[in-house]
mmCIF file of C-alpha atoms in Angstrom:
data_model
loop_
_atom_site.group_PDB
_atom_site.id
_atom_site.type_symbol
_atom_site.label_atom_id
_atom_site.label_comp_id
_atom_site.label_asym_id
_atom_site.label_seq_id
_atom_site.Cartn_x
_atom_site.Cartn_y
_atom_site.Cartn_z
ATOM 1 C CA MET A 1 17.469 -77.478 3.097
ATOM 2 C CA GLY A 2 15.692 -74.100 3.045
ATOM 3 C CA GLU A 3 11.939 -73.660 2.675
ATOM 4 C CA TYR A 4 12.669 -71.336 -0.233
ATOM 5 C CA HIS A 5 15.168 -71.620 -3.073
ATOM 6 C CA VAL A 6 15.452 -67.810 -3.528
ATOM 7 C CA PHE A 7 14.799 -64.710 -1.527
ATOM 8 C CA LEU A 8 14.006 -62.009 -4.129
ATOM 9 C CA SER A 9 15.153 -58.588 -2.978
ATOM 10 C CA HIS A 10 14.252 -55.548 -5.090
ATOM 11 C CA ALA A 11 13.179 -51.875 -5.026
ATOM 12 C CA SER A 12 9.404 -51.337 -5.261
ATOM 13 C CA GLU A 13 9.937 -49.154 -8.352
ATOM 14 C CA ASP A 14 11.346 -52.215 -10.202
ATOM 15 C CA LYS A 15 8.414 -54.461 -9.285
ATOM 16 C CA GLU A 16 6.189 -54.070 -12.317
ATOM 17 C CA THR A 17 8.879 -53.820 -15.003
ATOM 18 C CA PHE A 18 11.234 -56.505 -13.790
ATOM 19 C CA ALA A 19 10.831 -58.145 -10.300
ATOM 20 C CA ARG A 20 7.339 -59.550 -10.718
ATOM 21 C CA PRO A 21 8.066 -61.036 -14.300
ATOM 22 C CA LEU A 22 11.217 -62.589 -12.877
ATOM 23 C CA TYR A 23 9.292 -64.010 -9.876
ATOM 24 C CA GLU A 24 6.632 -65.504 -12.195
ATOM 25 C CA ARG A 25 9.320 -67.067 -14.402
ATOM 26 C CA LEU A 26 11.142 -68.641 -11.459
ATOM 27 C CA ILE A 27 7.825 -69.991 -10.116
ATOM 28 C CA TYR A 28 7.124 -71.438 -13.619
ATOM 29 C CA GLU A 29 10.450 -73.314 -13.321
ATOM 30 C CA ASN A 30 9.253 -74.752 -9.919
ATOM 31 C CA TYR A 31 11.591 -72.705 -7.761
ATOM 32 C CA ARG A 32 10.144 -71.641 -4.391
ATOM 33 C CA VAL A 33 10.631 -67.922 -4.122
ATOM 34 C CA TRP A 34 10.240 -65.583 -1.167
ATOM 35 C CA TYR A 35 8.568 -62.536 -2.688
ATOM 36 C CA ASP A 36 7.159 -59.655 -0.648
ATOM 37 C CA GLU A 37 3.724 -59.645 -2.426
ATOM 38 C CA GLN A 38 3.205 -63.283 -1.478
ATOM 39 C CA GLU A 39 4.812 -63.335 1.960
ATOM 40 C CA ILE A 40 4.058 -60.045 3.668
ATOM 41 C CA GLU A 41 0.542 -59.182 4.759
ATOM 42 C CA TRP A 42 -0.917 -55.957 6.158
ATOM 43 C CA GLY A 43 0.067 -55.572 9.764
ATOM 44 C CA ASP A 44 3.129 -57.849 9.635
ATOM 45 C CA GLU A 45 6.300 -56.629 11.283
ATOM 46 C CA LEU A 46 8.431 -55.989 8.250
ATOM 47 C CA ASN A 47 11.907 -56.546 9.620
ATOM 48 C CA ARG A 48 10.841 -59.854 11.304
ATOM 49 C CA LYS A 49 9.229 -61.206 8.158
ATOM 50 C CA ILE A 50 12.248 -60.301 6.049
ATOM 51 C CA THR A 51 14.670 -61.838 8.548
ATOM 52 C CA GLU A 52 12.565 -65.064 8.647
ATOM 53 C CA GLY A 53 12.432 -65.180 4.859
ATOM 54 C CA LEU A 54 16.197 -64.837 4.512
ATOM 55 C CA LYS A 55 16.813 -67.543 7.127
ATOM 56 C CA LYS A 56 14.556 -69.990 5.202
ATOM 57 C CA SER A 57 16.126 -69.230 1.766
ATOM 58 C CA GLN A 58 19.014 -70.975 0.097
ATOM 59 C CA TYR A 59 20.079 -67.867 -1.894
ATOM 60 C CA GLY A 60 19.364 -64.127 -1.890
ATOM 61 C CA MET A 61 18.691 -62.806 -5.346
ATOM 62 C CA VAL A 62 19.296 -59.043 -5.294
ATOM 63 C CA VAL A 63 17.990 -56.860 -8.119
ATOM 64 C CA ILE A 64 20.624 -54.086 -7.951
ATOM 65 C CA SER A 65 19.338 -50.991 -9.804
ATOM 66 C CA PRO A 66 19.476 -47.200 -9.565
ATOM 67 C CA ASN A 67 16.182 -47.465 -7.741
ATOM 68 C CA TYR A 68 17.660 -49.917 -5.259
ATOM 69 C CA PHE A 69 20.309 -47.463 -4.256
ATOM 70 C CA ALA A 70 18.076 -44.382 -4.550
ATOM 71 C CA LYS A 71 15.451 -45.508 -2.016
ATOM 72 C CA HIS A 72 17.889 -45.790 0.964
ATOM 73 C CA LYS A 73 15.217 -47.603 2.884
ATOM 74 C CA GLU A 74 16.476 -49.199 6.087
ATOM 75 C CA TRP A 75 14.755 -52.493 5.320
ATOM 76 C CA THR A 76 16.194 -52.593 1.849
ATOM 77 C CA PHE A 77 19.777 -52.377 3.095
ATOM 78 C CA MET A 78 19.028 -54.718 5.977
ATOM 79 C CA GLU A 79 18.104 -57.265 3.310
ATOM 80 C CA PHE A 80 21.336 -56.480 1.471
ATOM 81 C CA ASP A 81 23.506 -56.749 4.583
ATOM 82 C CA ASN A 82 21.933 -60.047 5.653
ATOM 83 C CA ILE A 83 22.176 -61.597 2.215
ATOM 84 C CA LEU A 84 25.868 -60.643 2.042
ATOM 85 C CA GLU A 85 26.473 -62.130 5.452
ATOM 86 C CA SER A 86 24.851 -65.393 4.364
ATOM 87 C CA ASP A 87 27.515 -65.824 1.726
ATOM 88 C CA LYS A 88 24.903 -66.902 -0.786
ATOM 89 C CA ILE A 89 24.074 -64.070 -3.135
ATOM 90 C CA LEU A 90 22.899 -63.870 -6.722
ATOM 91 C CA PRO A 91 23.283 -60.191 -7.713
ATOM 92 C CA ILE A 92 21.391 -59.070 -10.804
ATOM 93 C CA LEU A 93 22.327 -55.745 -12.312
ATOM 94 C CA HIS A 94 19.266 -53.983 -13.660
ATOM 95 C CA GLY A 95 19.808 -50.629 -15.418
ATOM 96 C CA ILE A 96 23.301 -50.280 -13.945
ATOM 97 C CA ASP A 97 26.728 -51.827 -14.369
ATOM 98 C CA LEU A 98 29.711 -52.521 -12.057
ATOM 99 C CA PRO A 99 31.765 -49.516 -13.171
ATOM 100 C CA GLN A 100 28.863 -47.210 -12.331
ATOM 101 C CA ILE A 101 28.414 -48.876 -8.949
ATOM 102 C CA LYS A 102 32.144 -48.440 -8.290
ATOM 103 C CA ARG A 103 31.947 -44.707 -9.072
ATOM 104 C CA GLU A 104 28.732 -43.889 -7.313
ATOM 105 C CA HIS A 105 28.479 -46.496 -4.530
ATOM 106 C CA PRO A 106 32.087 -47.543 -3.703
ATOM 107 C CA LYS A 107 31.131 -49.140 -0.340
ATOM 108 C CA GLU A 108 28.594 -51.444 -1.902
ATOM 109 C CA TYR A 109 30.884 -52.156 -4.858
ATOM 110 C CA GLU A 110 33.596 -53.483 -2.501
ATOM 111 C CA ARG A 111 31.015 -55.864 -1.055
ATOM 112 C CA ILE A 112 29.783 -57.367 -4.273
ATOM 113 C CA LYS A 113 32.694 -57.120 -6.658
ATOM 114 C CA ASN A 114 33.748 -60.760 -6.052
ATOM 115 C CA TRP A 115 30.316 -62.107 -6.905
ATOM 116 C CA LEU A 116 29.430 -63.057 -10.426
ATOM 117 C CA SER A 117 26.839 -60.449 -11.387
ATOM 118 C CA ILE A 118 24.170 -61.217 -13.914
ATOM 119 C CA SER A 119 22.964 -58.379 -16.161
ATOM 120 C CA SER A 120 19.282 -58.091 -16.892
ATOM 121 C CA ASN A 121 20.244 -56.790 -20.383
ATOM 122 C CA LYS A 122 20.429 -60.462 -21.434
ATOM 123 C CA GLY A 123 16.857 -61.023 -20.453
ATOM 124 C CA ILE A 124 14.940 -63.048 -17.891
ATOM 125 C CA GLU A 125 15.498 -66.344 -19.721
ATOM 126 C CA TYR A 126 19.299 -65.867 -19.334
ATOM 127 C CA ILE A 127 18.791 -65.148 -15.602
ATOM 128 C CA VAL A 128 16.824 -68.415 -15.196
ATOM 129 C CA GLN A 129 19.556 -70.309 -17.015
ATOM 130 C CA GLN A 130 22.179 -68.886 -14.640
ATOM 131 C CA THR A 131 19.981 -69.756 -11.690
ATOM 132 C CA HIS A 132 19.888 -73.356 -12.880
ATOM 133 C CA LYS A 133 23.691 -73.358 -12.952
ATOM 134 C CA LYS A 134 23.944 -71.894 -9.478
ATOM 135 C CA LEU A 135 21.173 -73.744 -7.630
ATOM 136 C CA GLY A 136 20.645 -76.753 -9.825
ATOM 137 C CA PHE A 137 17.141 -77.895 -10.734
ATOM 138 C CA PRO A 138 14.462 -77.731 -7.975
ATOM 139 C CA ILE A 139 14.338 -81.308 -6.856
ATOM 140 C CA LYS A 140 11.512 -83.130 -5.079
ATOM 141 C CA LYS A 141 11.014 -86.683 -3.919
ATOM 142 C CA PHE A 142 8.347 -89.181 -4.848
ATOM 143 C CA ASP A 143 7.423 -92.637 -3.455
ATOM 144 C CA PHE A 144 6.749 -95.609 -5.696
ATOM 145 C CA GLN A 145 6.472 -99.388 -5.615
ATOM 146 C CA THR A 146 8.675 -101.807 -7.474
ATOM 147 C CA ALA A 147 8.130 -105.537 -7.831
ATOM 148 C CA LYS A 148 10.143 -108.763 -7.864
ATOM 149 C CA ILE A 149 9.058 -112.114 -9.174
ATOM 150 C CA SER A 150 9.512 -114.993 -6.701
ATOM 151 C CA THR A 151 11.192 -117.429 -9.138
ATOM 152 C CA ASN A 152 11.362 -120.206 -6.583
ATOM 153 C CA LEU A 153 7.541 -120.271 -6.381
ATOM 154 C CA LEU A 154 6.876 -120.236 -10.119
ATOM 155 C CA SER A 155 6.844 -124.018 -10.521
ATOM 156 C CA THR A 156 4.201 -124.381 -7.811
ATOM 157 C CA VAL A 157 1.840 -121.601 -9.002
ATOM 158 C CA THR A 158 -0.234 -122.304 -12.070
ATOM 159 C CA ARG A 159 -2.482 -119.250 -12.410
ATOM 160 C CA ASN A 160 -0.890 -116.140 -10.971
ATOM 161 C CA THR A 161 2.739 -115.005 -11.098
ATOM 162 C CA PRO A 162 4.014 -114.626 -7.460
ATOM 163 C CA LEU A 163 5.046 -111.024 -6.962
ATOM 164 C CA ASN A 164 6.722 -109.276 -4.073
ATOM 165 C CA TYR A 165 6.288 -105.496 -3.874
ATOM 166 C CA PHE A 166 8.752 -103.065 -2.293
ATOM 167 C CA SER A 167 8.344 -99.386 -1.415
ATOM 168 C CA LYS A 168 11.051 -97.021 -2.590
ATOM 169 C CA SER A 169 11.612 -93.330 -3.215
ATOM 170 C CA ALA A 170 13.474 -91.284 -5.830
ATOM 171 C CA GLU A 171 14.202 -87.630 -6.625
ATOM 172 C CA TYR A 172 12.881 -85.733 -9.614
ATOM 173 C CA PHE A 173 12.252 -82.322 -11.091
ATOM 174 C CA THR A 174 9.358 -81.122 -13.179
ATOM 175 C CA GLN A 175 9.808 -79.431 -16.548
ATOM 176 C CA ASN A 176 6.897 -77.222 -17.552
ATOM 177 C CA LEU A 177 5.924 -77.636 -21.170
ATOM 178 C CA ARG A 178 3.286 -74.818 -21.071
ATOM 179 C CA ASN A 179 -0.474 -74.953 -21.041
ATOM 180 C CA GLY A 180 -0.504 -77.198 -17.979
ATOM 181 C CA VAL A 181 1.571 -79.933 -19.560
ATOM 182 C CA THR A 182 4.643 -81.137 -17.598
ATOM 183 C CA LEU A 183 7.467 -83.637 -17.978
ATOM 184 C CA GLU A 184 8.841 -85.424 -14.832
ATOM 185 C CA MET A 185 12.556 -86.110 -14.879
ATOM 186 C CA VAL A 186 13.926 -88.663 -12.438
ATOM 187 C CA ALA A 187 17.434 -88.395 -10.882
ATOM 188 C CA ILE A 188 19.498 -91.457 -11.878
ATOM 189 C CA PRO A 189 22.491 -91.909 -9.532
ATOM 190 C CA GLY A 190 25.849 -92.474 -11.183
ATOM 191 C CA GLY A 191 27.432 -95.872 -10.894
ATOM 192 C CA THR A 192 29.287 -98.755 -12.532
ATOM 193 C CA PHE A 193 27.604 -101.801 -14.050
ATOM 194 C CA LYS A 194 28.129 -104.739 -16.384
ATOM 195 C CA MET A 195 26.585 -103.870 -19.781
ATOM 196 C CA GLY A 196 25.416 -106.560 -22.093
ATOM 197 C CA SER A 197 24.114 -110.159 -21.825
ATOM 198 C CA PRO A 198 26.000 -113.004 -20.169
ATOM 199 C CA GLU A 199 26.482 -115.920 -22.517
ATOM 200 C CA ASN A 200 24.261 -118.247 -20.431
ATOM 201 C CA GLU A 201 21.264 -115.872 -20.471
ATOM 202 C CA GLN A 202 18.267 -117.136 -22.395
ATOM 203 C CA GLY A 203 18.042 -115.047 -25.661
ATOM 204 C CA TYR A 204 21.754 -114.250 -25.676
ATOM 205 C CA SER A 205 23.193 -113.131 -28.977
ATOM 206 C CA SER A 206 26.643 -112.060 -29.979
ATOM 207 C CA TYR A 207 25.456 -108.496 -30.677
ATOM 208 C CA GLN A 208 24.684 -108.214 -26.915
ATOM 209 C CA SER A 209 28.319 -108.989 -26.049
ATOM 210 C CA PRO A 210 30.945 -108.937 -24.781
ATOM 211 C CA GLN A 211 29.771 -107.971 -21.322
ATOM 212 C CA HIS A 212 31.875 -105.041 -20.167
ATOM 213 C CA GLN A 213 32.087 -102.643 -17.301
ATOM 214 C CA VAL A 214 30.736 -99.136 -17.805
ATOM 215 C CA THR A 215 30.782 -96.210 -15.416
ATOM 216 C CA VAL A 216 27.826 -93.893 -15.902
ATOM 217 C CA PRO A 217 27.734 -90.312 -14.503
ATOM 218 C CA PRO A 218 24.495 -89.081 -12.802
ATOM 219 C CA PHE A 219 21.783 -87.838 -15.078
ATOM 220 C CA PHE A 220 18.009 -87.252 -15.237
ATOM 221 C CA MET A 221 15.733 -89.494 -17.255
ATOM 222 C CA GLY A 222 12.019 -89.169 -18.108
ATOM 223 C CA LYS A 223 9.883 -91.006 -15.621
ATOM 224 C CA TYR A 224 7.788 -92.238 -18.608
ATOM 225 C CA PRO A 225 8.182 -92.495 -22.335
ATOM 226 C CA VAL A 226 7.116 -89.232 -23.932
ATOM 227 C CA THR A 227 3.368 -89.090 -24.071
ATOM 228 C CA GLN A 228 1.149 -87.832 -26.866
ATOM 229 C CA LYS A 229 0.168 -84.845 -24.730
ATOM 230 C CA GLN A 230 3.814 -83.977 -24.161
ATOM 231 C CA TRP A 231 4.656 -84.496 -27.782
ATOM 232 C CA ARG A 232 1.933 -82.087 -28.938
ATOM 233 C CA ALA A 233 3.135 -79.403 -26.500
ATOM 234 C CA VAL A 234 6.685 -79.540 -27.786
ATOM 235 C CA ALA A 235 5.704 -80.122 -31.455
ATOM 236 C CA ALA A 236 3.860 -76.768 -31.243
ATOM 237 C CA LEU A 237 7.173 -74.921 -30.476
ATOM 238 C CA GLY A 238 9.158 -73.350 -33.238
ATOM 239 C CA LYS A 239 11.048 -75.545 -35.696
ATOM 240 C CA VAL A 240 14.800 -76.095 -35.126
ATOM 241 C CA ASN A 241 15.765 -78.429 -37.988
ATOM 242 C CA ILE A 242 12.768 -80.369 -39.258
ATOM 243 C CA ASP A 243 8.983 -80.193 -39.202
ATOM 244 C CA LEU A 244 7.045 -82.336 -36.767
ATOM 245 C CA LYS A 245 3.584 -83.779 -37.066
ATOM 246 C CA SER A 246 1.383 -82.636 -34.255
ATOM 247 C CA ASP A 247 -0.310 -86.034 -33.808
ATOM 248 C CA PRO A 248 1.690 -88.859 -35.417
ATOM 249 C CA SER A 249 0.464 -91.758 -33.264
ATOM 250 C CA TYR A 250 -1.621 -94.655 -34.488
ATOM 251 C CA PHE A 251 -3.165 -95.334 -31.080
ATOM 252 C CA LYS A 252 -4.781 -92.183 -29.668
ATOM 253 C CA GLY A 253 -4.740 -90.962 -26.042
ATOM 254 C CA ASP A 254 -3.159 -88.103 -24.101
ATOM 255 C CA ASN A 255 -1.319 -90.472 -21.709
ATOM 256 C CA LEU A 256 -0.445 -93.130 -24.241
ATOM 257 C CA PRO A 257 3.200 -93.043 -25.368
ATOM 258 C CA VAL A 258 3.753 -91.222 -28.580
ATOM 259 C CA GLU A 259 4.657 -93.657 -31.452
ATOM 260 C CA CYS A 260 5.233 -93.554 -35.120
ATOM 261 C CA VAL A 261 8.173 -91.211 -34.514
ATOM 262 C CA SER A 262 11.600 -91.567 -36.179
ATOM 263 C CA TRP A 263 14.989 -91.042 -34.549
ATOM 264 C CA ASN A 264 15.137 -87.725 -36.475
ATOM 265 C CA ASP A 265 11.737 -86.765 -34.990
ATOM 266 C CA ALA A 266 12.883 -87.611 -31.491
ATOM 267 C CA ARG A 267 16.034 -85.533 -31.927
ATOM 268 C CA GLU A 268 13.991 -82.580 -33.134
ATOM 269 C CA PHE A 269 11.775 -82.936 -30.137
ATOM 270 C CA CYS A 270 14.807 -82.762 -27.845
ATOM 271 C CA ASP A 271 16.191 -79.673 -29.720
ATOM 272 C CA ARG A 272 12.926 -77.799 -29.394
ATOM 273 C CA LEU A 273 12.556 -78.655 -25.747
ATOM 274 C CA SER A 274 16.136 -77.661 -25.037
ATOM 275 C CA ARG A 275 15.671 -74.317 -26.656
ATOM 276 C CA MET A 276 12.460 -73.594 -24.781
ATOM 277 C CA ALA A 277 13.687 -74.811 -21.321
ATOM 278 C CA ASN A 278 17.291 -73.468 -21.450
ATOM 279 C CA LYS A 279 18.429 -76.942 -20.501
ATOM 280 C CA THR A 280 20.098 -79.655 -22.507
ATOM 281 C CA TYR A 281 17.590 -82.435 -23.357
ATOM 282 C CA ARG A 282 18.692 -85.337 -25.492
ATOM 283 C CA LEU A 283 18.230 -88.976 -26.267
ATOM 284 C CA PRO A 284 19.909 -91.350 -23.780
ATOM 285 C CA SER A 285 23.069 -93.111 -24.731
ATOM 286 C CA GLU A 286 22.617 -96.899 -24.996
ATOM 287 C CA ALA A 287 24.729 -97.354 -21.843
ATOM 288 C CA GLU A 288 22.650 -94.854 -19.914
ATOM 289 C CA TRP A 289 19.450 -96.547 -21.079
ATOM 290 C CA GLU A 290 20.558 -100.043 -20.019
ATOM 291 C CA TYR A 291 21.990 -98.794 -16.698
ATOM 292 C CA ALA A 292 18.714 -97.018 -15.987
ATOM 293 C CA CYS A 293 16.639 -100.005 -17.044
ATOM 294 C CA ARG A 294 18.516 -102.437 -14.839
ATOM 295 C CA GLY A 295 18.208 -100.198 -11.827
ATOM 296 C CA GLY A 296 21.085 -101.945 -10.112
ATOM 297 C CA THR A 297 19.909 -105.450 -11.014
ATOM 298 C CA THR A 298 21.904 -108.124 -12.971
ATOM 299 C CA THR A 299 19.005 -110.411 -13.931
ATOM 300 C CA PRO A 300 17.414 -110.510 -17.422
ATOM 301 C CA PHE A 301 14.685 -108.109 -16.243
ATOM 302 C CA TYR A 302 14.637 -105.611 -13.361
ATOM 303 C CA CYS A 303 11.963 -107.799 -11.715
ATOM 304 C CA GLY A 304 14.065 -110.990 -11.803
ATOM 305 C CA GLU A 305 14.667 -114.031 -13.967
ATOM 306 C CA THR A 306 11.399 -113.648 -15.846
ATOM 307 C CA ILE A 307 8.609 -111.184 -16.424
ATOM 308 C CA SER A 308 4.782 -111.035 -16.294
ATOM 309 C CA THR A 309 2.134 -109.115 -18.185
ATOM 310 C CA ASP A 310 1.152 -107.890 -14.733
ATOM 311 C CA LEU A 311 4.391 -105.905 -14.862
ATOM 312 C CA ALA A 312 4.747 -104.901 -18.462
ATOM 313 C CA ASN A 313 2.928 -104.604 -21.810
ATOM 314 C CA TYR A 314 4.235 -107.226 -24.224
ATOM 315 C CA ASN A 315 2.892 -110.182 -26.185
ATOM 316 C CA GLY A 316 1.744 -112.500 -23.399
ATOM 317 C CA ASN A 317 1.196 -115.408 -25.797
ATOM 318 C CA TYR A 318 4.921 -116.075 -25.292
ATOM 319 C CA THR A 319 6.857 -116.872 -22.161
ATOM 320 C CA TYR A 320 10.459 -116.427 -20.913
ATOM 321 C CA GLY A 321 12.263 -118.794 -18.524
ATOM 322 C CA GLN A 322 9.818 -120.226 -16.006
ATOM 323 C CA GLY A 323 7.362 -117.466 -16.598
ATOM 324 C CA GLN A 324 3.722 -118.004 -17.559
ATOM 325 C CA LYS A 325 1.625 -116.903 -20.518
ATOM 326 C CA GLY A 326 -0.354 -113.770 -19.900
ATOM 327 C CA GLN A 327 -2.376 -111.096 -21.609
ATOM 328 C CA TYR A 328 -1.723 -109.845 -25.161
ATOM 329 C CA ARG A 329 -3.247 -106.338 -25.238
ATOM 330 C CA GLU A 330 -2.435 -105.758 -28.970
ATOM 331 C CA LYS A 331 -1.872 -102.031 -28.347
ATOM 332 C CA THR A 332 0.017 -99.491 -26.297
ATOM 333 C CA THR A 333 -1.141 -98.849 -22.734
ATOM 334 C CA GLU A 334 -1.135 -95.612 -20.688
ATOM 335 C CA VAL A 335 2.218 -94.853 -19.142
ATOM 336 C CA GLY A 336 2.718 -95.596 -15.446
ATOM 337 C CA ILE A 337 0.010 -98.258 -14.939
ATOM 338 C CA PHE A 338 2.618 -100.950 -14.141
ATOM 339 C CA PRO A 339 5.068 -100.825 -11.220
ATOM 340 C CA ALA A 340 8.251 -98.795 -11.585
ATOM 341 C CA ASN A 341 11.739 -100.275 -11.772
ATOM 342 C CA PRO A 342 14.117 -99.799 -8.773
ATOM 343 C CA PHE A 343 15.160 -96.267 -10.053
ATOM 344 C CA GLY A 344 11.507 -95.123 -10.241
ATOM 345 C CA LEU A 345 11.229 -95.392 -14.080
ATOM 346 C CA TYR A 346 8.039 -96.737 -15.655
ATOM 347 C CA ASP A 347 7.541 -98.764 -18.879
ATOM 348 C CA MET A 348 11.222 -99.527 -19.453
ATOM 349 C CA CYS A 349 10.170 -102.977 -20.542
ATOM 350 C CA GLY A 350 7.606 -103.244 -23.372
ATOM 351 C CA ASN A 351 4.961 -100.752 -24.420
ATOM 352 C CA VAL A 352 7.116 -98.965 -27.075
ATOM 353 C CA TRP A 353 10.614 -99.283 -28.320
ATOM 354 C CA GLU A 354 12.774 -96.363 -27.203
ATOM 355 C CA TRP A 355 15.350 -94.642 -29.417
ATOM 356 C CA CYS A 356 18.893 -94.141 -28.119
ATOM 357 C CA GLU A 357 21.500 -91.685 -29.403
ATOM 358 C CA ASP A 358 23.978 -94.369 -30.534
ATOM 359 C CA GLY A 359 24.569 -95.755 -33.970
ATOM 360 C CA TRP A 360 24.321 -99.502 -34.511
ATOM 361 C CA HIS A 361 27.362 -101.654 -33.902
ATOM 362 C CA GLU A 362 27.390 -105.457 -34.257
ATOM 363 C CA ASN A 363 28.898 -105.958 -30.786
ATOM 364 C CA TYR A 364 30.559 -104.057 -27.914
ATOM 365 C CA ILE A 365 34.159 -104.468 -28.964
ATOM 366 C CA ASN A 366 35.777 -101.086 -28.421
ATOM 367 C CA ALA A 367 32.540 -99.588 -27.035
ATOM 368 C CA PRO A 368 32.884 -96.562 -24.728
ATOM 369 C CA THR A 369 33.179 -97.347 -21.008
ATOM 370 C CA ASP A 370 32.234 -93.875 -19.698
ATOM 371 C CA GLY A 371 28.524 -93.976 -20.406
ATOM 372 C CA SER A 372 28.730 -91.821 -23.495
ATOM 373 C CA ALA A 373 26.948 -92.597 -26.814
ATOM 374 C CA TRP A 374 28.872 -94.608 -29.401
ATOM 375 C CA THR A 375 28.162 -92.541 -32.503
ATOM 376 C CA SER A 376 29.313 -92.788 -36.068
ATOM 377 C CA LEU A 377 28.816 -90.196 -38.814
ATOM 378 C CA SER A 378 28.363 -92.967 -41.412
ATOM 379 C CA SER A 379 25.814 -94.948 -39.356
ATOM 380 C CA GLN A 380 22.287 -94.705 -40.758
ATOM 381 C CA ARG A 381 20.912 -97.213 -38.217
ATOM 382 C CA LYS A 382 20.162 -96.109 -34.663
ATOM 383 C CA LEU A 383 19.651 -98.101 -31.441
ATOM 384 C CA LEU A 384 16.369 -99.142 -30.008
ATOM 385 C CA ARG A 385 15.866 -100.571 -26.527
ATOM 386 C CA GLY A 386 13.052 -102.015 -24.347
ATOM 387 C CA GLY A 387 10.926 -104.045 -26.661
ATOM 388 C CA SER A 388 7.261 -103.208 -27.342
ATOM 389 C CA TRP A 389 3.643 -104.248 -26.859
ATOM 390 C CA ASP A 390 3.655 -106.705 -29.809
ATOM 391 C CA LEU A 391 6.949 -108.546 -29.047
ATOM 392 C CA ASN A 392 7.787 -111.624 -27.016
ATOM 393 C CA PRO A 393 9.246 -111.090 -23.473
ATOM 394 C CA GLY A 394 12.767 -112.051 -24.468
ATOM 395 C CA ASN A 395 12.914 -108.915 -26.622
ATOM 396 C CA CYS A 396 12.089 -106.825 -23.550
ATOM 397 C CA ARG A 397 15.148 -107.921 -21.556
ATOM 398 C CA SER A 398 17.478 -105.259 -20.123
ATOM 399 C CA ALA A 399 20.276 -106.361 -22.467
ATOM 400 C CA PHE A 400 18.273 -106.775 -25.651
ATOM 401 C CA ARG A 401 19.100 -104.318 -28.430
ATOM 402 C CA TYR A 402 17.770 -103.677 -31.926
ATOM 403 C CA SER A 403 18.066 -101.012 -34.617
ATOM 404 C CA TYR A 404 16.186 -99.260 -37.399
ATOM 405 C CA LEU A 405 17.110 -96.622 -39.988
ATOM 406 C CA LEU A 406 17.115 -93.220 -38.457
ATOM 407 C CA GLY A 407 14.216 -92.024 -40.609
ATOM 408 C CA TYR A 408 12.037 -95.121 -39.935
ATOM 409 C CA CYS A 409 8.944 -95.100 -37.750
ATOM 410 C CA ASN A 410 6.069 -97.411 -36.918
ATOM 411 C CA LEU A 411 3.413 -97.892 -34.270
ATOM 412 C CA THR A 412 5.810 -99.698 -31.883
ATOM 413 C CA ILE A 413 8.503 -96.974 -31.677
ATOM 414 C CA GLY A 414 8.629 -94.144 -29.175
ATOM 415 C CA PHE A 415 11.299 -92.646 -26.930
ATOM 416 C CA ARG A 416 12.081 -90.945 -23.655
ATOM 417 C CA VAL A 417 14.492 -88.067 -22.937
ATOM 418 C CA VAL A 418 17.416 -87.426 -20.582
ATOM 419 C CA CYS A 419 18.794 -84.287 -19.148
ATOM 420 C CA SER A 420 22.274 -83.748 -17.618
ATOM 421 C CA GLY A 421 22.963 -81.204 -14.909
ATOM 422 C CA ALA A 422 23.685 -80.648 -11.255
ATOM 423 C CA ALA A 423 20.898 -81.189 -8.771
ATOM 424 C CA ARG A 424 20.099 -80.079 -5.252
ATOM 425 C CA THR A 425 17.716 -81.861 -2.957
ATOM 426 C CA CYS A 426 15.006 -79.688 -1.550
#
């Protein structure tokens, strides 16, 4: 892929009023932008630098304005010609429209008329939104370790749970929440899995059945539960439907998961974030959550047939399967201190319960099989997944499900967000 997402072409007269603010906004969204102020130094050969920049860029974003046509600089139209030849152009009309271009610049009109032009009249935020649609989110890769418990060795080990660690990588994009606060969203590949608990699984209950096949489209999911720092950043944004407390959590710490938040609170967080980011953020469907939690596994936990307090924050006074007792921390822990699951998600087991979009149903009879949320206008109870710091390990299984009233909150309940949209690997 290109070194740059976008080559920004513009007339110098449009720099202060439009081009530089657009560049800064694209950088804020983590796009890599070729911009003359940043890439050209005194003494550089102009044509060579521009040609190199175009070759290294995925798309040419051309700010077409009266100034752009009036300058008639050779290098400006060299950019224009090369961008058109690359067949990857994002024309932005600034202070001009297509009928005017057709009248005054018929040659150029014929060359751009088939491209979807974006008008700057709708503002820079709209342009960024259209850029997301065209390019997808700027995706990066990260490396992580996941762990498996060697169940065959459990009976011979009395003090330490035998763990095998594996190196993996995943893709993600970063959502800026302003003031230096960010939210990392991990790409979850689409796939088909068996949702629910098999009848022979320890802790099985009828409300975790029947097991059924579900096909989940690709989506992005928060790498961690929403933290208190992230919560404060979004809670400070303008109200959409309801007020939000700026600091609702019982346990205090920037990188601790936010808790004492209701389903209504979590939805308001998503609505505010969506409006600020020009992307659709929401709570996961129950199917998305379990699919992401399993990470391609079929065992009770992503790490195998049992779990350890070396891998998750739960009440270690209790055991599951052949597992051993461990630590009971009696509080939340900072996100990300335990190994990730195979998809690169942290704290999917224990720490805090996580709200899902779905309403509560007693079983999976007639449940959706396309990964969508199973909602009901009359349902006042909403799904929770993942268990928490004060629960036994059986309640942290991938298939375990629970519910509370949508206005209820306590110090064990948090959430994480998902975002749907096309992605491009960079």
